[in-house]
Amino acid sequence: MPRLERIEYKPISVRKLFLDIKNLSELMIDLAYSAALFNDKELAEDVLELESRVDTLTYLLEMEIMIAARDVEDAEKLAGVSKVASAADKISDAAADIAAIVTKKIGIHPIVSEGFEKVEERLIRAKVNEDSILVNKQIGELDLAARMGVDVIAIRRNKDWIIDPEDTTQIESGAILIARGASAGIREFKELVEGKLRKLEG
Amino acid sequence: MPRLERIEYKPISVRKLFLDIKNLSELMIDLAYSAALFNDKELAEDVLELESRVDTLTYLLEMEIMIAARDVEDAEKLAGVSKVASAADKISDAAADIAAIVTKKIGIHPIVSEGFEKVEERLIRAKVNEDSILVNKQIGELDLAARMGVDVIAIRRNKDWIIDPEDTTQIESGAILIARGASAGIREFKELVEGKLRKLEG
């Protein structure tokens, strides 16, 4: 039997948990398909890690729901929230199934993955090098969308994930950035993050 | 037992089917969460319809995979494609579970949904009125992103869905548009689509 993370219960609002589960499950689908199509082992491992995070959050949400329900009407309406959470859990399981294709080295047949890079936007994962010119910059001031058509969709700092970071979120040395964009821009961005390119153009 | 759509088999490429299933399953998650949070019955019904579409596509993909496999190596690599397709099917089932909360009138407790409109981008569904000034325009020429921060993510013409329409895709009278954007822009766009607002501003 898989070992569940040991969970200390602290009250967090139902709303916050619900949004986290929703956002994480959406992100996982993105990451999982990208991992499979580009055979990206690190992205796949992120997905597997997020899957156990969603398990934990779903458990906490169920606890919050039980505590929040004060009468029959509450309980009925919270049943809907609980149903959505368990659907999100199912989504995150499916994302993990997709990621497992990569970690188990099953892979995707080239008739599907070949040429994929050309037609689709690409999602990348890069670790912020201590020498990168992006260190300690706020995401907003980089103007990535206008400059190179790149959007940072998540940041990982050790075990913490920031989904859909704000303009004011700071890029820290050692963080993992997950970004999406057209292939030329995203390649340039990866080099900036990894400190290989030392100048912001455009 | 639920009745399956009767399917005429025509060869379509594995790649095309795979991409359709991937894109539909991603769209469904978006639509399903929006339907639940905004208690939108029509969006929910779209999700349920797309779910049976994904079932059909998954079945066709399995057939294509069997035909495409010529040797053991092929079969091994195609097993990965098949695994992803069945995960996508699971994702679309989960989206349908979320949508069912709306169609079965279970609903989401206000402690989750309240105030949601203010913080999140909103997804809308609107039918193109024959009097709308958008009729017969191409999506690209409307410059929706710059004008009102709106992005058309899908178009439904009768039973056909166009996911992520091109700039050259034409807006036809009677089509259903699904668009995403910040709340002011998206409200304006809905009025344009429905023919209530007759002037493109900005």
PDB file of N, CA and C in Angstrom, chain A residues 11-81:
ATOM      1  N   PRO A  11      -6.493  24.545  10.345  1.00  0.00           N
ATOM      2  CA  PRO A  11      -7.632  25.039   9.578  1.00  0.00           C
ATOM      3  C   PRO A  11      -7.193  26.003   8.469  1.00  0.00           C
ATOM      4  N   ILE A  12      -7.603  25.747   7.272  1.00  0.00           N
ATOM      5  CA  ILE A  12      -7.370  26.617   6.126  1.00  0.00           C
ATOM      6  C   ILE A  12      -8.747  26.770   5.502  1.00  0.00           C
ATOM      7  N   SER A  13      -8.997  27.867   4.795  1.00  0.00           N
ATOM      8  CA  SER A  13     -10.383  27.992   4.348  1.00  0.00           C
ATOM      9  C   SER A  13     -10.700  27.029   3.215  1.00  0.00           C
ATOM     10  N   VAL A  14     -11.960  26.637   3.157  1.00  0.00           N
ATOM     11  CA  VAL A  14     -12.466  25.761   2.103  1.00  0.00           C
ATOM     12  C   VAL A  14     -12.162  26.362   0.739  1.00  0.00           C
ATOM     13  N   ARG A  15     -12.404  27.662   0.632  1.00  0.00           N
ATOM     14  CA  ARG A  15     -12.212  28.354  -0.631  1.00  0.00           C
ATOM     15  C   ARG A  15     -10.771  28.280  -1.141  1.00  0.00           C
ATOM     16  N   LYS A  16      -9.840  28.543  -0.226  1.00  0.00           N
ATOM     17  CA  LYS A  16      -8.420  28.511  -0.590  1.00  0.00           C
ATOM     18  C   LYS A  16      -8.011  27.105  -1.045  1.00  0.00           C
ATOM     19  N   LEU A  17      -8.425  26.096  -0.278  1.00  0.00           N
ATOM     20  CA  LEU A  17      -8.090  24.721  -0.649  1.00  0.00           C
ATOM     21  C   LEU A  17      -8.676  24.354  -1.998  1.00  0.00           C
ATOM     22  N   PHE A  18      -9.928  24.749  -2.197  1.00  0.00           N
ATOM     23  CA  PHE A  18     -10.614  24.436  -3.444  1.00  0.00           C
ATOM     24  C   PHE A  18      -9.856  25.036  -4.636  1.00  0.00           C
ATOM     25  N   LEU A  19      -9.484  26.313  -4.501  1.00  0.00           N
ATOM     26  CA  LEU A  19      -8.766  26.979  -5.598  1.00  0.00           C
ATOM     27  C   LEU A  19      -7.409  26.343  -5.857  1.00  0.00           C
ATOM     28  N   ASP A  20      -6.716  25.983  -4.769  1.00  0.00           N
ATOM     29  CA  ASP A  20      -5.406  25.337  -4.945  1.00  0.00           C
ATOM     30  C   ASP A  20      -5.549  24.012  -5.700  1.00  0.00           C
ATOM     31  N   ILE A  21      -6.559  23.238  -5.317  1.00  0.00           N
ATOM     32  CA  ILE A  21      -6.763  21.931  -5.959  1.00  0.00           C
ATOM     33  C   ILE A  21      -7.122  22.125  -7.429  1.00  0.00           C
ATOM     34  N   LYS A  22      -8.009  23.083  -7.683  1.00  0.00           N
ATOM     35  CA  LYS A  22      -8.406  23.379  -9.069  1.00  0.00           C
ATOM     36  C   LYS A  22      -7.184  23.798  -9.900  1.00  0.00           C
ATOM     37  N   ASN A  23      -6.432  24.766  -9.388  1.00  0.00           N
ATOM     38  CA  ASN A  23      -5.293  25.276 -10.152  1.00  0.00           C
ATOM     39  C   ASN A  23      -4.199  24.223 -10.355  1.00  0.00           C
ATOM     40  N   LEU A  24      -3.931  23.462  -9.294  1.00  0.00           N
ATOM     41  CA  LEU A  24      -2.907  22.422  -9.423  1.00  0.00           C
ATOM     42  C   LEU A  24      -3.316  21.367 -10.433  1.00  0.00           C
ATOM     43  N   SER A  25      -4.598  20.967 -10.401  1.00  0.00           N
ATOM     44  CA  SER A  25      -5.016  19.908 -11.326  1.00  0.00           C
ATOM     45  C   SER A  25      -4.930  20.404 -12.764  1.00  0.00           C
ATOM     46  N   GLU A  26      -5.251  21.674 -12.992  1.00  0.00           N
ATOM     47  CA  GLU A  26      -5.132  22.241 -14.342  1.00  0.00           C
ATOM     48  C   GLU A  26      -3.667  22.284 -14.798  1.00  0.00           C
ATOM     49  N   LEU A  27      -2.809  22.758 -13.897  1.00  0.00           N
ATOM     50  CA  LEU A  27      -1.378  22.822 -14.228  1.00  0.00           C
ATOM     51  C   LEU A  27      -0.820  21.437 -14.549  1.00  0.00           C
ATOM     52  N   MET A  28      -1.243  20.436 -13.751  1.00  0.00           N
ATOM     53  CA  MET A  28      -0.717  19.085 -13.932  1.00  0.00           C
ATOM     54  C   MET A  28      -1.014  18.517 -15.318  1.00  0.00           C
ATOM     55  N   ILE A  29      -2.199  18.807 -15.829  1.00  0.00           N
ATOM     56  CA  ILE A  29      -2.566  18.331 -17.169  1.00  0.00           C
ATOM     57  C   ILE A  29      -1.593  18.910 -18.201  1.00  0.00           C
ATOM     58  N   ASP A  30      -1.366  20.199 -18.115  1.00  0.00           N
ATOM     59  CA  ASP A  30      -0.403  20.875 -18.985  1.00  0.00           C
ATOM     60  C   ASP A  30       0.979  20.236 -18.912  1.00  0.00           C
ATOM     61  N   LEU A  31       1.468  20.105 -17.679  1.00  0.00           N
ATOM     62  CA  LEU A  31       2.800  19.546 -17.468  1.00  0.00           C
ATOM     63  C   LEU A  31       2.878  18.110 -17.974  1.00  0.00           C
ATOM     64  N   ALA A  32       1.833  17.344 -17.718  1.00  0.00           N
ATOM     65  CA  ALA A  32       1.874  15.918 -18.068  1.00  0.00           C
ATOM     66  C   ALA A  32       1.912  15.722 -19.580  1.00  0.00           C
ATOM     67  N   TYR A  33       1.073  16.448 -20.308  1.00  0.00           N
ATOM     68  CA  TYR A  33       1.095  16.309 -21.771  1.00  0.00           C
ATOM     69  C   TYR A  33       2.442  16.760 -22.330  1.00  0.00           C
ATOM     70  N   SER A  34       2.972  17.846 -21.786  1.00  0.00           N
ATOM     71  CA  SER A  34       4.279  18.316 -22.254  1.00  0.00           C
ATOM     72  C   SER A  34       5.357  17.294 -21.962  1.00  0.00           C
ATOM     73  N   ALA A  35       5.325  16.739 -20.757  1.00  0.00           N
ATOM     74  CA  ALA A  35       6.318  15.729 -20.385  1.00  0.00           C
ATOM     75  C   ALA A  35       6.265  14.558 -21.365  1.00  0.00           C
ATOM     76  N   ALA A  36       5.056  14.122 -21.705  1.00  0.00           N
ATOM     77  CA  ALA A  36       4.911  12.955 -22.593  1.00  0.00           C
ATOM     78  C   ALA A  36       5.382  13.295 -24.005  1.00  0.00           C
ATOM     79  N   LEU A  37       4.966  14.441 -24.521  1.00  0.00           N
ATOM     80  CA  LEU A  37       5.279  14.764 -25.914  1.00  0.00           C
ATOM     81  C   LEU A  37       6.748  15.076 -26.116  1.00  0.00           C
ATOM     82  N   PHE A  38       7.388  15.658 -25.103  1.00  0.00           N
ATOM     83  CA  PHE A  38       8.794  16.019 -25.256  1.00  0.00           C
ATOM     84  C   PHE A  38       9.704  15.090 -24.455  1.00  0.00           C
ATOM     85  N   ASN A  39       9.123  14.032 -23.937  1.00  0.00           N
ATOM     86  CA  ASN A  39       9.870  13.025 -23.193  1.00  0.00           C
ATOM     87  C   ASN A  39      10.741  13.677 -22.117  1.00  0.00           C
ATOM     88  N   ASP A  40      10.130  14.544 -21.333  1.00  0.00           N
ATOM     89  CA  ASP A  40      10.849  15.352 -20.350  1.00  0.00           C
ATOM     90  C   ASP A  40      10.682  14.737 -18.954  1.00  0.00           C
ATOM     91  N   LYS A  41      11.764  14.092 -18.490  1.00  0.00           N
ATOM     92  CA  LYS A  41      11.700  13.328 -17.248  1.00  0.00           C
ATOM     93  C   LYS A  41      11.472  14.228 -16.024  1.00  0.00           C
ATOM     94  N   GLU A  42      12.090  15.408 -16.026  1.00  0.00           N
ATOM     95  CA  GLU A  42      11.949  16.286 -14.857  1.00  0.00           C
ATOM     96  C   GLU A  42      10.525  16.822 -14.721  1.00  0.00           C
ATOM     97  N   LEU A  43       9.931  17.214 -15.850  1.00  0.00           N
ATOM     98  CA  LEU A  43       8.525  17.639 -15.820  1.00  0.00           C
ATOM     99  C   LEU A  43       7.653  16.496 -15.300  1.00  0.00           C
ATOM    100  N   ALA A  44       7.936  15.296 -15.791  1.00  0.00           N
ATOM    101  CA  ALA A  44       7.148  14.126 -15.374  1.00  0.00           C
ATOM    102  C   ALA A  44       7.253  13.925 -13.862  1.00  0.00           C
ATOM    103  N   GLU A  45       8.463  14.126 -13.325  1.00  0.00           N
ATOM    104  CA  GLU A  45       8.644  13.950 -11.879  1.00  0.00           C
ATOM    105  C   GLU A  45       7.906  15.031 -11.082  1.00  0.00           C
ATOM    106  N   ASP A  46       7.871  16.245 -11.626  1.00  0.00           N
ATOM    107  CA  ASP A  46       7.064  17.294 -10.987  1.00  0.00           C
ATOM    108  C   ASP A  46       5.603  16.876 -10.895  1.00  0.00           C
ATOM    109  N   VAL A  47       5.108  16.301 -11.990  1.00  0.00           N
ATOM    110  CA  VAL A  47       3.703  15.890 -12.006  1.00  0.00           C
ATOM    111  C   VAL A  47       3.436  14.845 -10.924  1.00  0.00           C
ATOM    112  N   LEU A  48       4.336  13.877 -10.801  1.00  0.00           N
ATOM    113  CA  LEU A  48       4.139  12.827  -9.801  1.00  0.00           C
ATOM    114  C   LEU A  48       4.160  13.417  -8.389  1.00  0.00           C
ATOM    115  N   GLU A  49       5.019  14.407  -8.190  1.00  0.00           N
ATOM    116  CA  GLU A  49       5.077  15.050  -6.882  1.00  0.00           C
ATOM    117  C   GLU A  49       3.802  15.848  -6.603  1.00  0.00           C
ATOM    118  N   LEU A  50       3.338  16.565  -7.625  1.00  0.00           N
ATOM    119  CA  LEU A  50       2.111  17.346  -7.452  1.00  0.00           C
ATOM    120  C   LEU A  50       0.912  16.437  -7.189  1.00  0.00           C
ATOM    121  N   GLU A  51       0.970  15.239  -7.732  1.00  0.00           N
ATOM    122  CA  GLU A  51      -0.155  14.329  -7.532  1.00  0.00           C
ATOM    123  C   GLU A  51      -0.326  14.014  -6.050  1.00  0.00           C
ATOM    124  N   SER A  52       0.797  13.807  -5.351  1.00  0.00           N
ATOM    125  CA  SER A  52       0.645  13.503  -3.929  1.00  0.00           C
ATOM    126  C   SER A  52       0.251  14.770  -3.158  1.00  0.00           C
ATOM    127  N   ARG A  53       0.652  15.944  -3.681  1.00  0.00           N
ATOM    128  CA  ARG A  53       0.199  17.200  -3.088  1.00  0.00           C
ATOM    129  C   ARG A  53      -1.334  17.340  -3.181  1.00  0.00           C
ATOM    130  N   VAL A  54      -1.866  17.014  -4.355  1.00  0.00           N
ATOM    131  CA  VAL A  54      -3.326  17.108  -4.537  1.00  0.00           C
ATOM    132  C   VAL A  54      -4.041  16.116  -3.614  1.00  0.00           C
ATOM    133  N   ASP A  55      -3.462  14.923  -3.447  1.00  0.00           N
ATOM    134  CA  ASP A  55      -4.041  13.960  -2.499  1.00  0.00           C
ATOM    135  C   ASP A  55      -4.165  14.586  -1.114  1.00  0.00           C
ATOM    136  N   THR A  56      -3.081  15.209  -0.661  1.00  0.00           N
ATOM    137  CA  THR A  56      -3.071  15.824   0.670  1.00  0.00           C
ATOM    138  C   THR A  56      -4.123  16.932   0.757  1.00  0.00           C
ATOM    139  N   LEU A  57      -4.155  17.799  -0.266  1.00  0.00           N
ATOM    140  CA  LEU A  57      -5.086  18.924  -0.236  1.00  0.00           C
ATOM    141  C   LEU A  57      -6.535  18.429  -0.260  1.00  0.00           C
ATOM    142  N   THR A  58      -6.790  17.374  -1.015  1.00  0.00           N
ATOM    143  CA  THR A  58      -8.150  16.840  -1.086  1.00  0.00           C
ATOM    144  C   THR A  58      -8.586  16.326   0.290  1.00  0.00           C
ATOM    145  N   TYR A  59      -7.646  15.665   0.965  1.00  0.00           N
ATOM    146  CA  TYR A  59      -7.922  15.171   2.320  1.00  0.00           C
ATOM    147  C   TYR A  59      -8.234  16.327   3.270  1.00  0.00           C
ATOM    148  N   LEU A  60      -7.418  17.375   3.200  1.00  0.00           N
ATOM    149  CA  LEU A  60      -7.646  18.546   4.063  1.00  0.00           C
ATOM    150  C   LEU A  60      -8.978  19.206   3.730  1.00  0.00           C
ATOM    151  N   LEU A  61      -9.304  19.267   2.447  1.00  0.00           N
ATOM    152  CA  LEU A  61     -10.573  19.884   2.045  1.00  0.00           C
ATOM    153  C   LEU A  61     -11.763  19.098   2.604  1.00  0.00           C
ATOM    154  N   GLU A  62     -11.671  17.774   2.535  1.00  0.00           N
ATOM    155  CA  GLU A  62     -12.770  16.962   3.087  1.00  0.00           C
ATOM    156  C   GLU A  62     -12.956  17.250   4.582  1.00  0.00           C
ATOM    157  N   MET A  63     -11.845  17.438   5.280  1.00  0.00           N
ATOM    158  CA  MET A  63     -11.939  17.760   6.714  1.00  0.00           C
ATOM    159  C   MET A  63     -12.593  19.117   6.923  1.00  0.00           C
ATOM    160  N   GLU A  64     -12.144  20.118   6.159  1.00  0.00           N
ATOM    161  CA  GLU A  64     -12.712  21.463   6.270  1.00  0.00           C
ATOM    162  C   GLU A  64     -14.215  21.449   5.985  1.00  0.00           C
ATOM    163  N   ILE A  65     -14.589  20.647   4.981  1.00  0.00           N
ATOM    164  CA  ILE A  65     -15.996  20.586   4.586  1.00  0.00           C
ATOM    165  C   ILE A  65     -16.841  20.047   5.726  1.00  0.00           C
ATOM    166  N   MET A  66     -16.351  18.990   6.364  1.00  0.00           N
ATOM    167  CA  MET A  66     -17.101  18.397   7.476  1.00  0.00           C
ATOM    168  C   MET A  66     -17.299  19.418   8.588  1.00  0.00           C
ATOM    169  N   ILE A  67     -16.228  20.179   8.842  1.00  0.00           N
ATOM    170  CA  ILE A  67     -16.293  21.154   9.925  1.00  0.00           C
ATOM    171  C   ILE A  67     -17.186  22.345   9.555  1.00  0.00           C
ATOM    172  N   ALA A  68     -17.165  22.724   8.259  1.00  0.00           N
ATOM    173  CA  ALA A  68     -17.911  23.916   7.833  1.00  0.00           C
ATOM    174  C   ALA A  68     -19.424  23.688   7.783  1.00  0.00           C
ATOM    175  N   ALA A  69     -19.852  22.455   7.623  1.00  0.00           N
ATOM    176  CA  ALA A  69     -21.284  22.188   7.453  1.00  0.00           C
ATOM    177  C   ALA A  69     -22.023  22.312   8.783  1.00  0.00           C
ATOM    178  N   ARG A  70     -22.909  23.311   8.874  1.00  0.00           N
ATOM    179  CA  ARG A  70     -23.622  23.512  10.130  1.00  0.00           C
ATOM    180  C   ARG A  70     -25.060  23.007  10.093  1.00  0.00           C
ATOM    181  N   ASP A  71     -25.618  22.907   8.866  1.00  0.00           N
ATOM    182  CA  ASP A  71     -26.982  22.403   8.769  1.00  0.00           C
ATOM    183  C   ASP A  71     -27.159  21.631   7.462  1.00  0.00           C
ATOM    184  N   VAL A  72     -28.367  21.164   7.206  1.00  0.00           N
ATOM    185  CA  VAL A  72     -28.593  20.302   6.038  1.00  0.00           C
ATOM    186  C   VAL A  72     -28.312  21.048   4.734  1.00  0.00           C
ATOM    187  N   GLU A  73     -28.729  22.315   4.681  1.00  0.00           N
ATOM    188  CA  GLU A  73     -28.527  23.085   3.459  1.00  0.00           C
ATOM    189  C   GLU A  73     -27.033  23.243   3.149  1.00  0.00           C
ATOM    190  N   ASP A  74     -26.297  23.615   4.190  1.00  0.00           N
ATOM    191  CA  ASP A  74     -24.833  23.681   4.064  1.00  0.00           C
ATOM    192  C   ASP A  74     -24.272  22.370   3.543  1.00  0.00           C
ATOM    193  N   ALA A  75     -24.675  21.313   4.173  1.00  0.00           N
ATOM    194  CA  ALA A  75     -24.126  19.993   3.843  1.00  0.00           C
ATOM    195  C   ALA A  75     -24.409  19.664   2.381  1.00  0.00           C
ATOM    196  N   GLU A  76     -25.633  20.007   1.929  1.00  0.00           N
ATOM    197  CA  GLU A  76     -25.989  19.722   0.536  1.00  0.00           C
ATOM    198  C   GLU A  76     -25.102  20.493  -0.431  1.00  0.00           C
ATOM    199  N   LYS A  77     -24.909  21.772  -0.126  1.00  0.00           N
ATOM    200  CA  LYS A  77     -24.110  22.592  -1.038  1.00  0.00           C
ATOM    201  C   LYS A  77     -22.628  22.235  -0.962  1.00  0.00           C
ATOM    202  N   LEU A  78     -22.201  21.822   0.218  1.00  0.00           N
ATOM    203  CA  LEU A  78     -20.793  21.425   0.337  1.00  0.00           C
ATOM    204  C   LEU A  78     -20.542  20.087  -0.342  1.00  0.00           C
ATOM    205  N   ALA A  79     -21.597  19.296  -0.507  1.00  0.00           N
ATOM    206  CA  ALA A  79     -21.448  18.031  -1.231  1.00  0.00           C
ATOM    207  C   ALA A  79     -20.955  18.299  -2.653  1.00  0.00           C
ATOM    208  N   GLY A  80     -21.417  19.399  -3.233  1.00  0.00           N
ATOM    209  CA  GLY A  80     -20.967  19.769  -4.578  1.00  0.00           C
ATOM    210  C   GLY A  80     -19.483  20.076  -4.603  1.00  0.00           C
ATOM    211  N   VAL A  81     -19.019  20.813  -3.593  1.00  0.00           N
ATOM    212  CA  VAL A  81     -17.593  21.155  -3.502  1.00  0.00           C
ATOM    213  C   VAL A  81     -16.770  19.878  -3.374  1.00  0.00           C
TER     214      VAL A  81
END
